[in-house]
Amino acid sequence: MILQLIISSIVAGSIYALMGLAMSITYKASEIPNFAQGEMGMVSTYITFVALSSFGMSFLPALFFTLLFAFLLGVFLEFAFIRRAKNPTPLSFIIITIGFQLMLYGFAGWKWGADQRRLDLPFSETKTIIQAGDVTISELNLATVAIAILMMGGIYLLLNKTKLGLAMKASQQNEKAAQINGISTKRILAISFGISSMVGAIAGILVAPIITLDPSMMWDPLLKGFAAAVLGGMKSLVGVVIGGFMLGLIENIFGFYISIEFKSVVAFVIIVVILYFKPEGLFGKHYVRKV
Amino acid sequence: MALFEINNLTKRFGGLIAVDNLSFSIKKGEIFSIIGPNGAGKSTVFNCINGLYKPEEGSIQFKGENLIGQRPDQVAKMGIARTFQNLELFAHMTTIDNLLLGRHLHMKANLGQILGLNFRRSKAAKEEITHRRKVEEIIDFLELESARDQYVSNLPYGKQKLVELGRALALEPELILLDEPAAGLNQEEREEMVFWIQDIRDQLGVTVLLIEHNMQLVKGISDRILAISFGKKLTEGTPAEVLNHEEVIKAYLGEVV
């Protein structure tokens, strides 16, 4: 049974880690915690749904359009709202992203209704891939973990091995210096939001088959992803991934051995405890900014 | 024709006039210095040139093109690099990464790079080699070998200044703006800095615009000097002319009562 528990933890952890990474990418770039991340993923998932069911596309083209949409949505958030803020404080950014979240939530409710819909992916939840004793791994479980790991690798390469990644790192560390070296820091920030929105969209597509597609489906994954990011350290990509898997494990073990009703509370307790004892997260590096 | 020209530049901060109707021009290959007491508006002039501030009046022209209204990254693209008085480095990167960032403008993103693939004989790999070679040249030039792979934040201040200078050179600029390059340096480092600045002009052919309040440094290397006080031009000319000018001495030493 413990083995099955670990497997569920890894599956849940992959999704938390993806949501955490999505938040971490923009947070690293701008210190803005994007609370619209979940709803951006949700709306993007609806795009997949519409492409699959209304336009009868096959999965890969639908995914392509979803990612394109997600990227543009992220760029739109930065360009239309974040960039317009006058003398912004962290609080104004939080309010802006929460406002955008509510807009998207309202839009989805108006456009697609509150009905729970089924998103059919090429990998199914009911098809078992591995069955050994009392351990079952479904096709969806395997695909979720595989896609999440691929995404993590991709993000790592993008941020550490490319010109874009270097420009992002430079803009984070010293905006003025980045600008005088020919980096358009605003454009870089918009691209960061686009990329993080794409990661959130993938998380949404992976979440939807598990808990059905509806406008509020990303609330829980967003908060868990946020908790994972806080646990591992918002600014450390590796930390966020480890935080995601740790959260999955802690949550499932708590749910099984202690109380299933309070399973969801675990994430919030973790946020509070971490912020109290180690605000930079378990793996976060704490830089003191010199004045 | 002048390489660089400022006409009637004025920059105000609320009621304070930081730069007051300032005009000067720089010829190609010159080392041109702006001197003035602290708060004279020297750094403000630099910030107006590279787009960090937007001046209220006047024009700034580089190779006949107007710089006002351009973003800092666009000014960099036109071939103007700069350093800062208080250093603006990427402190959590190594020396070589800081210099490579100076190459950013010259890098072309292509699919191979976007995907993080660097095949040995691909175009991306060749380009990467060119940039690395250029950066190694600068490391040689400024004798930064020992600092090469160290985090910039761990380097002594004098070395950090050189890294910032190197990063500006990595841009391969036509005009380099140096904001108090000798500030915070000891006597020996200051003398070295003078040599670097001369080499930058003599060997690399880069035109230098320099801000400094250390008279000794300016005297030795400048072709021409502009003295300002409270944002206004006091005088302009050769080092000997400017440093013996009555107004300049007054601005520096205060009036004898």
Coordinates of C-alpha atoms in Angstrom, one line a residue:
Chain A
M1 CA 0.0 0.0 0.0
I2 CA 2.8 2.4 0.8
L3 CA 4.1 1.9 -2.7
Q4 CA 0.8 2.9 -4.2
L5 CA 0.9 5.9 -1.9
I6 CA 4.3 6.9 -3.2
I7 CA 3.1 6.6 -6.8
S8 CA 0.1 8.8 -6.1
S9 CA 2.4 11.3 -4.4
I10 CA 4.7 11.4 -7.4
V11 CA 1.8 12.0 -9.8
A12 CA 0.3 14.8 -7.6
G13 CA 3.8 16.1 -6.9
S14 CA 4.5 16.5 -10.7
I15 CA 1.5 18.7 -11.1
Y16 CA 2.3 20.8 -8.0
A17 CA 5.9 21.1 -9.3
L18 CA 4.7 22.3 -12.7
M19 CA 2.4 24.9 -11.1
G20 CA 5.2 25.9 -8.7
L21 CA 7.6 26.2 -11.7
A22 CA 5.1 28.4 -13.6
M23 CA 4.9 30.7 -10.6
S24 CA 8.6 30.6 -10.0
I25 CA 9.5 31.7 -13.5
T26 CA 7.6 35.0 -13.2
Y27 CA 8.6 35.4 -9.6
K28 CA 12.2 35.1 -10.4
A29 CA 11.9 37.6 -13.2
S30 CA 9.9 40.2 -11.4
E31 CA 9.2 39.2 -7.8
I32 CA 5.5 39.2 -8.8
P33 CA 3.6 36.2 -7.4
N34 CA 1.1 35.6 -10.2
F35 CA -2.2 34.5 -8.6
A36 CA -3.8 34.4 -12.0
Q37 CA -1.6 31.5 -13.0
G38 CA -4.2 28.9 -12.2
E39 CA -7.0 30.6 -14.1
M40 CA -4.7 31.2 -17.1
G41 CA -4.1 27.5 -17.1
M42 CA -7.8 26.8 -16.8
V43 CA -8.7 29.0 -19.7
S44 CA -5.9 27.5 -21.8
T45 CA -7.3 24.0 -21.0
Y46 CA -10.7 25.1 -22.3
I47 CA -8.9 26.0 -25.5
T48 CA -7.7 22.4 -25.8
F49 CA -11.2 21.3 -25.0
V50 CA -12.8 23.5 -27.7
A51 CA -10.1 22.5 -30.2
L52 CA -10.7 18.8 -29.5
S53 CA -14.5 18.7 -29.2
S54 CA -15.7 21.6 -31.3
F55 CA -13.1 21.7 -34.1
G56 CA -12.4 18.0 -34.0
M57 CA -8.7 18.5 -34.0
S58 CA -6.4 15.7 -33.0
F59 CA -4.4 16.1 -29.8
L60 CA -1.1 17.5 -31.0
P61 CA -2.5 20.3 -33.1
A62 CA -4.9 21.2 -30.3
L63 CA -1.9 21.2 -27.9
F64 CA 0.0 23.5 -30.3
F65 CA -2.9 26.0 -30.4
T66 CA -3.3 25.8 -26.6
L67 CA 0.4 26.6 -26.0
L68 CA 0.3 29.4 -28.5
F69 CA -2.8 30.8 -26.8
A70 CA -1.2 30.4 -23.4
F71 CA 1.9 32.2 -24.4
L72 CA -0.1 35.2 -25.8
L73 CA -2.3 35.2 -22.7
G74 CA 0.9 35.6 -20.6
V75 CA 2.3 38.3 -22.8
F76 CA -1.1 40.0 -22.7
L77 CA -1.2 40.0 -18.9
E78 CA 2.3 41.6 -18.7
F79 CA 1.7 44.1 -21.6
A80 CA -1.8 45.2 -20.7
F81 CA -1.7 45.2 -16.9
I82 CA 1.6 44.7 -15.2
R83 CA 3.5 47.1 -17.4
R84 CA 0.8 49.8 -16.9
A85 CA 1.2 49.9 -13.1
K86 CA 2.4 53.3 -11.9
N87 CA 5.0 53.2 -9.1
P88 CA 3.9 49.6 -8.3
T89 CA 4.5 47.9 -4.9
P90 CA 4.3 44.2 -4.4
L91 CA 0.8 44.7 -3.1
S92 CA -0.4 46.4 -6.3
F93 CA 1.0 43.4 -8.4
I94 CA -0.9 41.0 -6.2
I95 CA -4.1 42.9 -6.6
I96 CA -3.5 43.1 -10.4
T97 CA -3.0 39.4 -10.7
I98 CA -6.0 38.6 -8.5
G99 CA -8.0 41.0 -10.6
F100 CA -6.9 39.2 -13.8
Q101 CA -7.7 35.9 -12.2
L102 CA -11.3 37.0 -11.4
M103 CA -11.7 38.3 -15.0
L104 CA -10.6 35.0 -16.4
Y105 CA -12.8 33.1 -14.0
G106 CA -15.8 35.2 -14.9
F107 CA -15.0 34.8 -18.6
A108 CA -14.8 31.1 -18.4
G109 CA -18.1 30.9 -16.4
W110 CA -19.8 33.1 -19.0
K111 CA -18.4 31.3 -22.1
W112 CA -18.4 27.7 -21.0
G113 CA -20.7 27.6 -17.9
A114 CA -20.0 25.9 -14.6
D115 CA -20.7 22.4 -15.9
Q116 CA -18.1 19.9 -15.3
R117 CA -16.8 18.6 -18.7
R118 CA -14.7 15.7 -19.7
L119 CA -11.4 16.4 -21.4
D120 CA -10.4 13.4 -23.5
L121 CA -6.7 13.0 -23.8
P122 CA -4.9 10.3 -25.8
F123 CA -3.9 8.8 -22.5
S124 CA -6.7 7.5 -20.3
E125 CA -7.1 7.3 -16.6
T126 CA -8.7 3.9 -16.7
K127 CA -6.2 2.1 -18.8
T128 CA -3.7 0.3 -16.6
I129 CA -0.1 0.2 -17.8
I130 CA 1.5 -1.5 -14.8
Q131 CA -0.3 -3.9 -12.4
A132 CA 1.9 -5.5 -9.8
G133 CA 0.2 -6.8 -6.7
D134 CA -1.9 -4.0 -5.3
V135 CA 0.0 -1.4 -7.2
T136 CA -1.7 0.1 -10.2
I137 CA -0.2 2.7 -12.6
S138 CA -2.6 4.1 -15.2
E139 CA -1.7 5.5 -18.6
L140 CA -2.6 9.0 -17.4
N141 CA -0.4 8.6 -14.3
L142 CA 2.6 7.7 -16.4
A143 CA 2.0 10.3 -19.0
T144 CA 1.6 13.0 -16.3
V145 CA 4.9 12.2 -14.7
A146 CA 6.7 11.8 -18.0
I147 CA 5.4 15.1 -19.4
A148 CA 6.2 16.9 -16.2
I149 CA 9.7 15.6 -16.2
L150 CA 10.2 16.6 -19.8
M151 CA 8.9 20.1 -19.0
M152 CA 11.2 20.4 -16.1
G153 CA 14.2 19.4 -18.3
G154 CA 13.0 21.9 -20.9
I155 CA 12.7 24.7 -18.5
Y156 CA 16.1 24.0 -17.1
L157 CA 17.7 24.1 -20.5
L158 CA 15.8 27.2 -21.5
L159 CA 16.8 29.1 -18.5
N160 CA 20.4 27.9 -18.2
K161 CA 21.6 27.2 -21.7
T162 CA 20.0 29.7 -24.0
K163 CA 20.5 33.4 -24.8
L164 CA 17.0 34.0 -23.7
G165 CA 17.7 32.4 -20.3
L166 CA 20.8 34.4 -19.9
A167 CA 18.9 37.6 -20.7
M168 CA 16.2 36.6 -18.1
K169 CA 18.9 36.0 -15.5
A170 CA 20.6 39.3 -16.3
S171 CA 17.3 41.2 -16.1
Q172 CA 16.6 39.7 -12.7
Q173 CA 19.9 40.4 -11.2
N174 CA 20.4 44.0 -12.4
E175 CA 17.8 45.6 -14.5
K176 CA 19.8 48.7 -15.3
A177 CA 22.9 46.8 -16.2
A178 CA 20.8 44.5 -18.5
Q179 CA 19.4 47.5 -20.3
I180 CA 22.7 49.2 -21.0
N181 CA 23.9 45.9 -22.4
G182 CA 21.2 46.0 -25.0
I183 CA 18.6 43.8 -23.3
S184 CA 15.0 45.0 -23.5
T185 CA 14.0 44.1 -20.0
K186 CA 10.3 44.8 -20.6
R187 CA 10.2 42.4 -23.6
I188 CA 12.1 39.8 -21.5
L189 CA 9.5 40.1 -18.7
A190 CA 6.6 39.7 -21.2
I191 CA 8.3 36.6 -22.6
S192 CA 8.7 35.2 -19.0
F193 CA 5.0 35.6 -18.4
G194 CA 4.3 33.9 -21.7
I195 CA 6.5 30.9 -20.9
S196 CA 5.2 30.6 -17.4
S197 CA 1.6 30.7 -18.8
M198 CA 2.5 27.8 -21.1
V199 CA 3.8 25.7 -18.2
G200 CA 0.6 26.5 -16.4
A201 CA -1.4 25.4 -19.4
I202 CA 0.3 22.0 -19.5
A203 CA -0.5 21.6 -15.8
G204 CA -4.1 22.4 -16.5
I205 CA -4.3 19.9 -19.3
L206 CA -2.9 17.2 -17.0
V207 CA -5.2 18.2 -14.1
A208 CA -8.4 18.3 -16.1
P209 CA -8.8 14.5 -16.7
I210 CA -8.3 13.8 -13.0
I211 CA -10.8 16.3 -11.6
T212 CA -12.9 17.2 -14.6
L213 CA -12.8 20.5 -16.5
D214 CA -14.6 23.4 -14.9
P215 CA -13.8 27.0 -14.1
S216 CA -12.6 26.4 -10.6
M217 CA -10.5 23.3 -11.4
M218 CA -7.2 25.1 -10.9
W219 CA -7.8 26.6 -7.4
D220 CA -6.4 23.6 -5.6
P221 CA -3.5 23.0 -7.9
L222 CA -2.5 26.7 -7.8
L223 CA -2.5 26.9 -4.1
K224 CA -0.6 23.6 -3.9
G225 CA 1.9 24.8 -6.5
F226 CA 2.3 28.0 -4.5
A227 CA 2.9 26.0 -1.3
A228 CA 5.4 23.8 -3.2
A229 CA 7.2 26.9 -4.4
V230 CA 7.3 28.4 -1.0
L231 CA 8.5 25.1 0.5
G232 CA 11.3 24.7 -2.0
G233 CA 12.2 28.3 -2.4
M234 CA 10.4 30.5 -4.9
K235 CA 13.7 31.4 -6.7
S236 CA 15.2 28.0 -7.0
L237 CA 13.9 25.9 -9.9
V238 CA 15.3 22.7 -8.4
G239 CA 13.9 23.7 -5.0
V240 CA 10.4 24.2 -6.5
V241 CA 10.5 20.7 -8.1
I242 CA 11.7 19.0 -4.9
G243 CA 9.1 21.1 -3.0
G244 CA 6.4 19.8 -5.3
F245 CA 7.2 16.2 -4.8
M246 CA 7.7 16.7 -1.0
L247 CA 4.3 18.3 -0.8
G248 CA 2.7 15.4 -2.7
L249 CA 4.3 12.9 -0.4
I250 CA 3.6 14.7 2.9
E251 CA 0.0 15.3 1.8
N252 CA -0.7 11.7 0.8
I253 CA 0.9 10.2 3.9
F254 CA -0.9 12.6 6.1
G255 CA -4.2 11.8 4.3
F256 CA -3.7 8.1 4.6
Y257 CA -2.4 7.7 8.1
I258 CA -3.9 10.7 10.0
S259 CA -6.9 12.3 8.4
I260 CA -8.3 12.4 4.9
E261 CA -10.5 15.3 5.7
F262 CA -7.6 17.5 6.7
K263 CA -5.4 16.5 3.8
S264 CA -5.8 19.8 2.0
V265 CA -4.9 21.7 5.1
V266 CA -1.4 20.3 5.0
A267 CA -0.3 22.6 2.2
F268 CA -1.4 25.7 4.1
V269 CA 0.3 24.6 7.3
I270 CA 3.4 24.1 5.3
I271 CA 3.2 27.7 3.9
V272 CA 2.8 29.2 7.3
V273 CA 5.5 27.1 8.9
I274 CA 8.0 27.7 6.1
L275 CA 7.4 31.5 6.1
Y276 CA 7.9 31.5 9.8
F277 CA 11.1 29.5 10.0
K278 CA 12.8 29.7 6.6
P279 CA 11.1 32.4 4.4
E280 CA 13.5 31.8 1.5
G281 CA 12.4 28.2 1.3
L282 CA 14.4 25.0 1.9
F283 CA 16.6 25.4 -1.2
G284 CA 16.3 29.2 -1.7
K285 CA 19.4 31.3 -1.7
H286 CA 19.0 34.4 0.3
Y287 CA 20.6 37.4 -1.3
V288 CA 20.8 40.6 0.6
R289 CA 20.4 43.4 -1.8
K290 CA 22.9 46.1 -1.4
V291 CA 21.7 49.6 -1.4
Chain B
M1 CA 31.9 66.3 -38.3
A2 CA 31.6 65.5 -34.6
L3 CA 30.9 61.9 -33.7
F4 CA 28.8 62.9 -30.8
E5 CA 27.0 66.2 -30.1
I6 CA 24.9 67.6 -27.3
N7 CA 23.0 70.8 -27.8
N8 CA 21.3 72.9 -25.2
L9 CA 20.6 70.0 -22.9
T10 CA 18.4 70.7 -19.9
K11 CA 17.2 68.2 -17.3
R12 CA 15.1 69.2 -14.3
F13 CA 14.0 67.2 -11.3
G14 CA 11.0 69.2 -10.0
G15 CA 12.4 72.6 -9.2
L16 CA 16.1 71.5 -9.3
I17 CA 17.9 72.1 -12.6
A18 CA 20.5 69.3 -12.7
V19 CA 21.7 70.1 -16.2
D20 CA 21.3 73.6 -17.5
N21 CA 21.5 74.4 -21.2
L22 CA 24.6 72.3 -21.7
S23 CA 26.3 71.9 -25.1
F24 CA 29.5 70.1 -26.2
S25 CA 30.7 67.9 -29.0
I26 CA 33.2 65.0 -29.2
K27 CA 35.4 64.1 -32.2
K28 CA 36.1 60.5 -33.2
G29 CA 39.0 59.1 -31.3
E30 CA 39.1 61.7 -28.6
I31 CA 39.3 61.3 -24.9
F32 CA 36.9 63.9 -23.6
S33 CA 36.4 64.5 -19.9
I34 CA 33.7 66.2 -18.0
I35 CA 34.8 67.5 -14.6
G36 CA 32.9 69.2 -11.8
P37 CA 32.4 69.0 -8.1
N38 CA 30.0 66.4 -6.6
G39 CA 26.4 67.2 -7.6
A40 CA 27.4 69.2 -10.6
G41 CA 25.2 67.0 -12.9
K42 CA 27.8 64.9 -14.5
S43 CA 26.1 61.5 -14.0
T44 CA 22.8 63.1 -15.0
V45 CA 24.3 63.9 -18.4
F46 CA 25.3 60.2 -18.8
N47 CA 21.9 59.0 -17.8
C48 CA 20.3 61.4 -20.4
I49 CA 22.7 60.0 -23.0
N50 CA 21.9 56.4 -22.5
G51 CA 18.2 56.8 -22.1
L52 CA 17.8 56.2 -18.3
Y53 CA 16.5 59.8 -18.0
K54 CA 14.5 61.8 -20.4
P55 CA 15.8 65.4 -20.7
E56 CA 13.2 68.3 -20.9
E57 CA 15.1 70.2 -23.6
G58 CA 17.9 69.9 -26.1
S59 CA 19.2 67.3 -28.4
I60 CA 21.8 64.5 -28.2
Q61 CA 23.2 63.2 -31.5
F62 CA 25.4 60.3 -32.1
K63 CA 26.6 59.8 -35.7
G64 CA 23.8 62.1 -36.8
E65 CA 21.1 60.1 -35.1
N66 CA 19.0 61.5 -32.3
L67 CA 19.3 59.6 -29.0
I68 CA 16.5 61.3 -27.0
G69 CA 13.5 59.1 -26.6
Q70 CA 15.5 55.9 -27.2
R71 CA 15.4 53.2 -24.6
P72 CA 18.8 52.2 -22.9
D73 CA 18.9 48.9 -24.9
Q74 CA 18.4 50.8 -28.1
V75 CA 21.2 53.3 -27.3
A76 CA 23.4 50.3 -26.6
K77 CA 22.6 48.9 -30.0
M78 CA 23.7 52.1 -31.6
G79 CA 27.2 51.5 -30.2
I80 CA 27.4 53.4 -26.9
A81 CA 28.5 51.4 -23.8
R82 CA 28.9 52.7 -20.3
T83 CA 30.1 52.0 -16.8
F84 CA 28.6 53.3 -13.6
Q85 CA 30.1 55.1 -10.7
N86 CA 28.8 52.6 -8.2
L87 CA 29.1 49.5 -10.4
E88 CA 26.1 47.8 -11.9
L89 CA 27.3 44.3 -12.3
F90 CA 25.6 40.9 -12.4
A91 CA 26.9 40.1 -9.0
H92 CA 25.8 36.5 -8.9
M93 CA 27.5 35.6 -12.1
T94 CA 31.1 34.9 -12.9
T95 CA 33.4 37.4 -14.6
I96 CA 33.2 35.5 -17.9
D97 CA 29.4 35.4 -17.8
N98 CA 29.3 39.2 -17.1
L99 CA 31.5 39.7 -20.2
L100 CA 29.4 37.3 -22.3
L101 CA 26.4 39.4 -21.4
G102 CA 28.1 42.3 -23.0
R103 CA 28.1 40.2 -26.2
H104 CA 24.4 39.9 -25.9
L105 CA 23.8 42.4 -28.7
H106 CA 25.9 40.6 -31.1
M107 CA 24.4 37.2 -30.5
K108 CA 21.8 35.9 -32.8
A109 CA 19.2 33.5 -31.4
N110 CA 18.6 30.5 -33.6
L111 CA 16.7 27.4 -33.2
G112 CA 19.7 25.4 -32.0
Q113 CA 20.2 27.8 -29.2
I114 CA 16.6 28.1 -28.3
L115 CA 16.5 24.3 -28.0
G116 CA 19.7 24.4 -26.0
L117 CA 21.5 22.3 -28.6
N118 CA 25.0 23.0 -29.5
F119 CA 26.2 20.7 -32.1
R120 CA 29.9 20.9 -32.7
R121 CA 29.9 22.2 -36.2
S122 CA 26.6 24.0 -36.2
K123 CA 26.3 27.7 -36.9
A124 CA 25.3 28.3 -33.2
A125 CA 28.5 26.6 -32.1
K126 CA 30.6 28.6 -34.4
E127 CA 29.0 31.8 -33.2
E128 CA 29.5 30.8 -29.6
I129 CA 33.2 30.3 -30.4
T130 CA 33.5 33.8 -31.9
H131 CA 31.9 35.3 -28.8
R132 CA 34.0 33.3 -26.4
R133 CA 37.1 34.3 -28.3
K134 CA 36.2 38.0 -28.2
V135 CA 35.6 37.7 -24.5
E136 CA 38.9 35.9 -23.9
E137 CA 40.6 38.8 -25.8
I138 CA 39.1 41.3 -23.4
I139 CA 40.2 39.1 -20.5
D140 CA 43.7 39.2 -21.9
F141 CA 43.6 42.9 -22.6
L142 CA 42.5 43.8 -19.1
E143 CA 44.6 41.1 -17.4
L144 CA 41.6 39.5 -15.8
E145 CA 42.7 35.9 -16.0
S146 CA 42.7 35.3 -12.3
A147 CA 39.2 36.6 -12.0
R148 CA 37.9 34.7 -15.0
D149 CA 35.7 32.1 -13.3
Q150 CA 35.1 33.8 -10.0
Y151 CA 31.8 35.3 -8.9
V152 CA 32.0 39.0 -9.3
S153 CA 30.7 39.6 -5.8
N154 CA 33.8 37.9 -4.4
L155 CA 36.3 40.1 -6.3
P156 CA 38.0 43.1 -4.8
Y157 CA 36.5 46.4 -5.8
G158 CA 39.3 47.3 -8.2
K159 CA 38.8 44.1 -10.1
Q160 CA 35.1 44.6 -10.2
K161 CA 35.7 48.0 -11.9
L162 CA 37.7 46.3 -14.5
V163 CA 35.0 43.7 -15.1
E164 CA 32.5 46.4 -15.7
L165 CA 34.9 48.1 -18.0
G166 CA 35.4 44.8 -19.8
R167 CA 31.7 44.2 -20.1
A168 CA 31.3 47.6 -21.7
L169 CA 34.1 46.8 -24.2
A170 CA 32.5 43.4 -25.0
L171 CA 29.7 45.5 -26.7
E172 CA 32.4 46.6 -29.2
P173 CA 31.2 50.2 -28.8
E174 CA 32.2 53.2 -30.8
L175 CA 31.8 55.5 -27.8
I176 CA 32.3 54.4 -24.2
L177 CA 31.0 56.4 -21.3
L178 CA 33.1 56.0 -18.1
D179 CA 31.5 57.3 -14.9
E180 CA 34.3 58.0 -12.4
P181 CA 36.4 55.1 -13.4
A182 CA 38.9 55.8 -10.7
A183 CA 36.5 56.3 -7.8
G184 CA 37.3 54.0 -4.9
L185 CA 40.6 52.8 -6.4
N186 CA 43.9 53.0 -4.6
Q187 CA 46.9 54.9 -6.1
E188 CA 48.3 52.0 -7.9
E189 CA 45.0 50.9 -9.3
R190 CA 44.3 54.4 -10.4
E191 CA 47.5 54.6 -12.4
E192 CA 46.6 51.3 -14.0
M193 CA 43.2 52.6 -14.9
V194 CA 44.8 55.5 -16.7
F195 CA 46.7 53.0 -18.9
W196 CA 43.6 51.0 -19.7
I197 CA 41.8 54.1 -20.7
Q198 CA 44.6 55.2 -23.0
D199 CA 44.8 51.7 -24.5
I200 CA 41.1 51.6 -25.1
R201 CA 41.5 54.6 -27.3
D202 CA 44.9 53.9 -28.8
Q203 CA 44.6 50.1 -29.4
L204 CA 40.8 49.6 -29.8
G205 CA 40.0 52.9 -31.4
V206 CA 37.1 53.6 -29.1
T207 CA 36.1 57.2 -28.4
V208 CA 36.0 57.9 -24.7
L209 CA 33.7 60.2 -22.7
L210 CA 34.8 60.3 -19.1
I211 CA 33.4 61.8 -15.9
E212 CA 35.8 62.4 -13.1
H213 CA 36.4 64.7 -10.2
N214 CA 40.0 63.6 -9.7
M215 CA 41.9 66.3 -11.5
Q216 CA 45.2 64.5 -11.7
L217 CA 43.7 61.6 -13.6
V218 CA 41.9 63.8 -16.0
K219 CA 44.9 66.0 -16.7
G220 CA 47.1 63.2 -17.9
I221 CA 44.8 61.6 -20.4
S222 CA 42.2 64.0 -21.7
D223 CA 42.4 65.6 -25.1
R224 CA 39.8 68.1 -24.1
I225 CA 38.0 68.9 -20.9
L226 CA 34.6 70.4 -20.1
A227 CA 34.2 71.8 -16.6
I228 CA 30.6 72.1 -15.3
S229 CA 29.2 73.4 -12.0
F230 CA 25.5 73.2 -11.0
G231 CA 24.7 71.8 -14.4
K232 CA 26.2 74.8 -16.3
K233 CA 29.2 74.9 -18.5
L234 CA 32.1 76.8 -16.9
T235 CA 34.6 76.4 -19.6
E236 CA 35.9 74.0 -22.2
G237 CA 39.4 73.4 -23.7
T238 CA 42.7 71.6 -23.3
P239 CA 43.6 70.3 -19.8
A240 CA 46.0 73.2 -19.2
E241 CA 43.5 75.8 -20.2
V242 CA 40.6 74.4 -18.1
L243 CA 42.6 73.5 -15.0
N244 CA 44.0 77.0 -14.7
H245 CA 40.7 78.7 -15.4
E246 CA 39.7 81.0 -12.6
E247 CA 36.1 79.8 -12.5
V248 CA 37.1 76.2 -12.3
I249 CA 39.5 76.8 -9.4
K250 CA 36.7 78.7 -7.7
A251 CA 34.2 75.9 -8.2
Y252 CA 36.6 73.4 -6.7
L253 CA 38.1 75.3 -3.9
G254 CA 35.3 77.7 -3.1
E255 CA 35.6 81.4 -3.1
V256 CA 38.2 83.0 -1.0
V257 CA 36.5 85.3 1.3

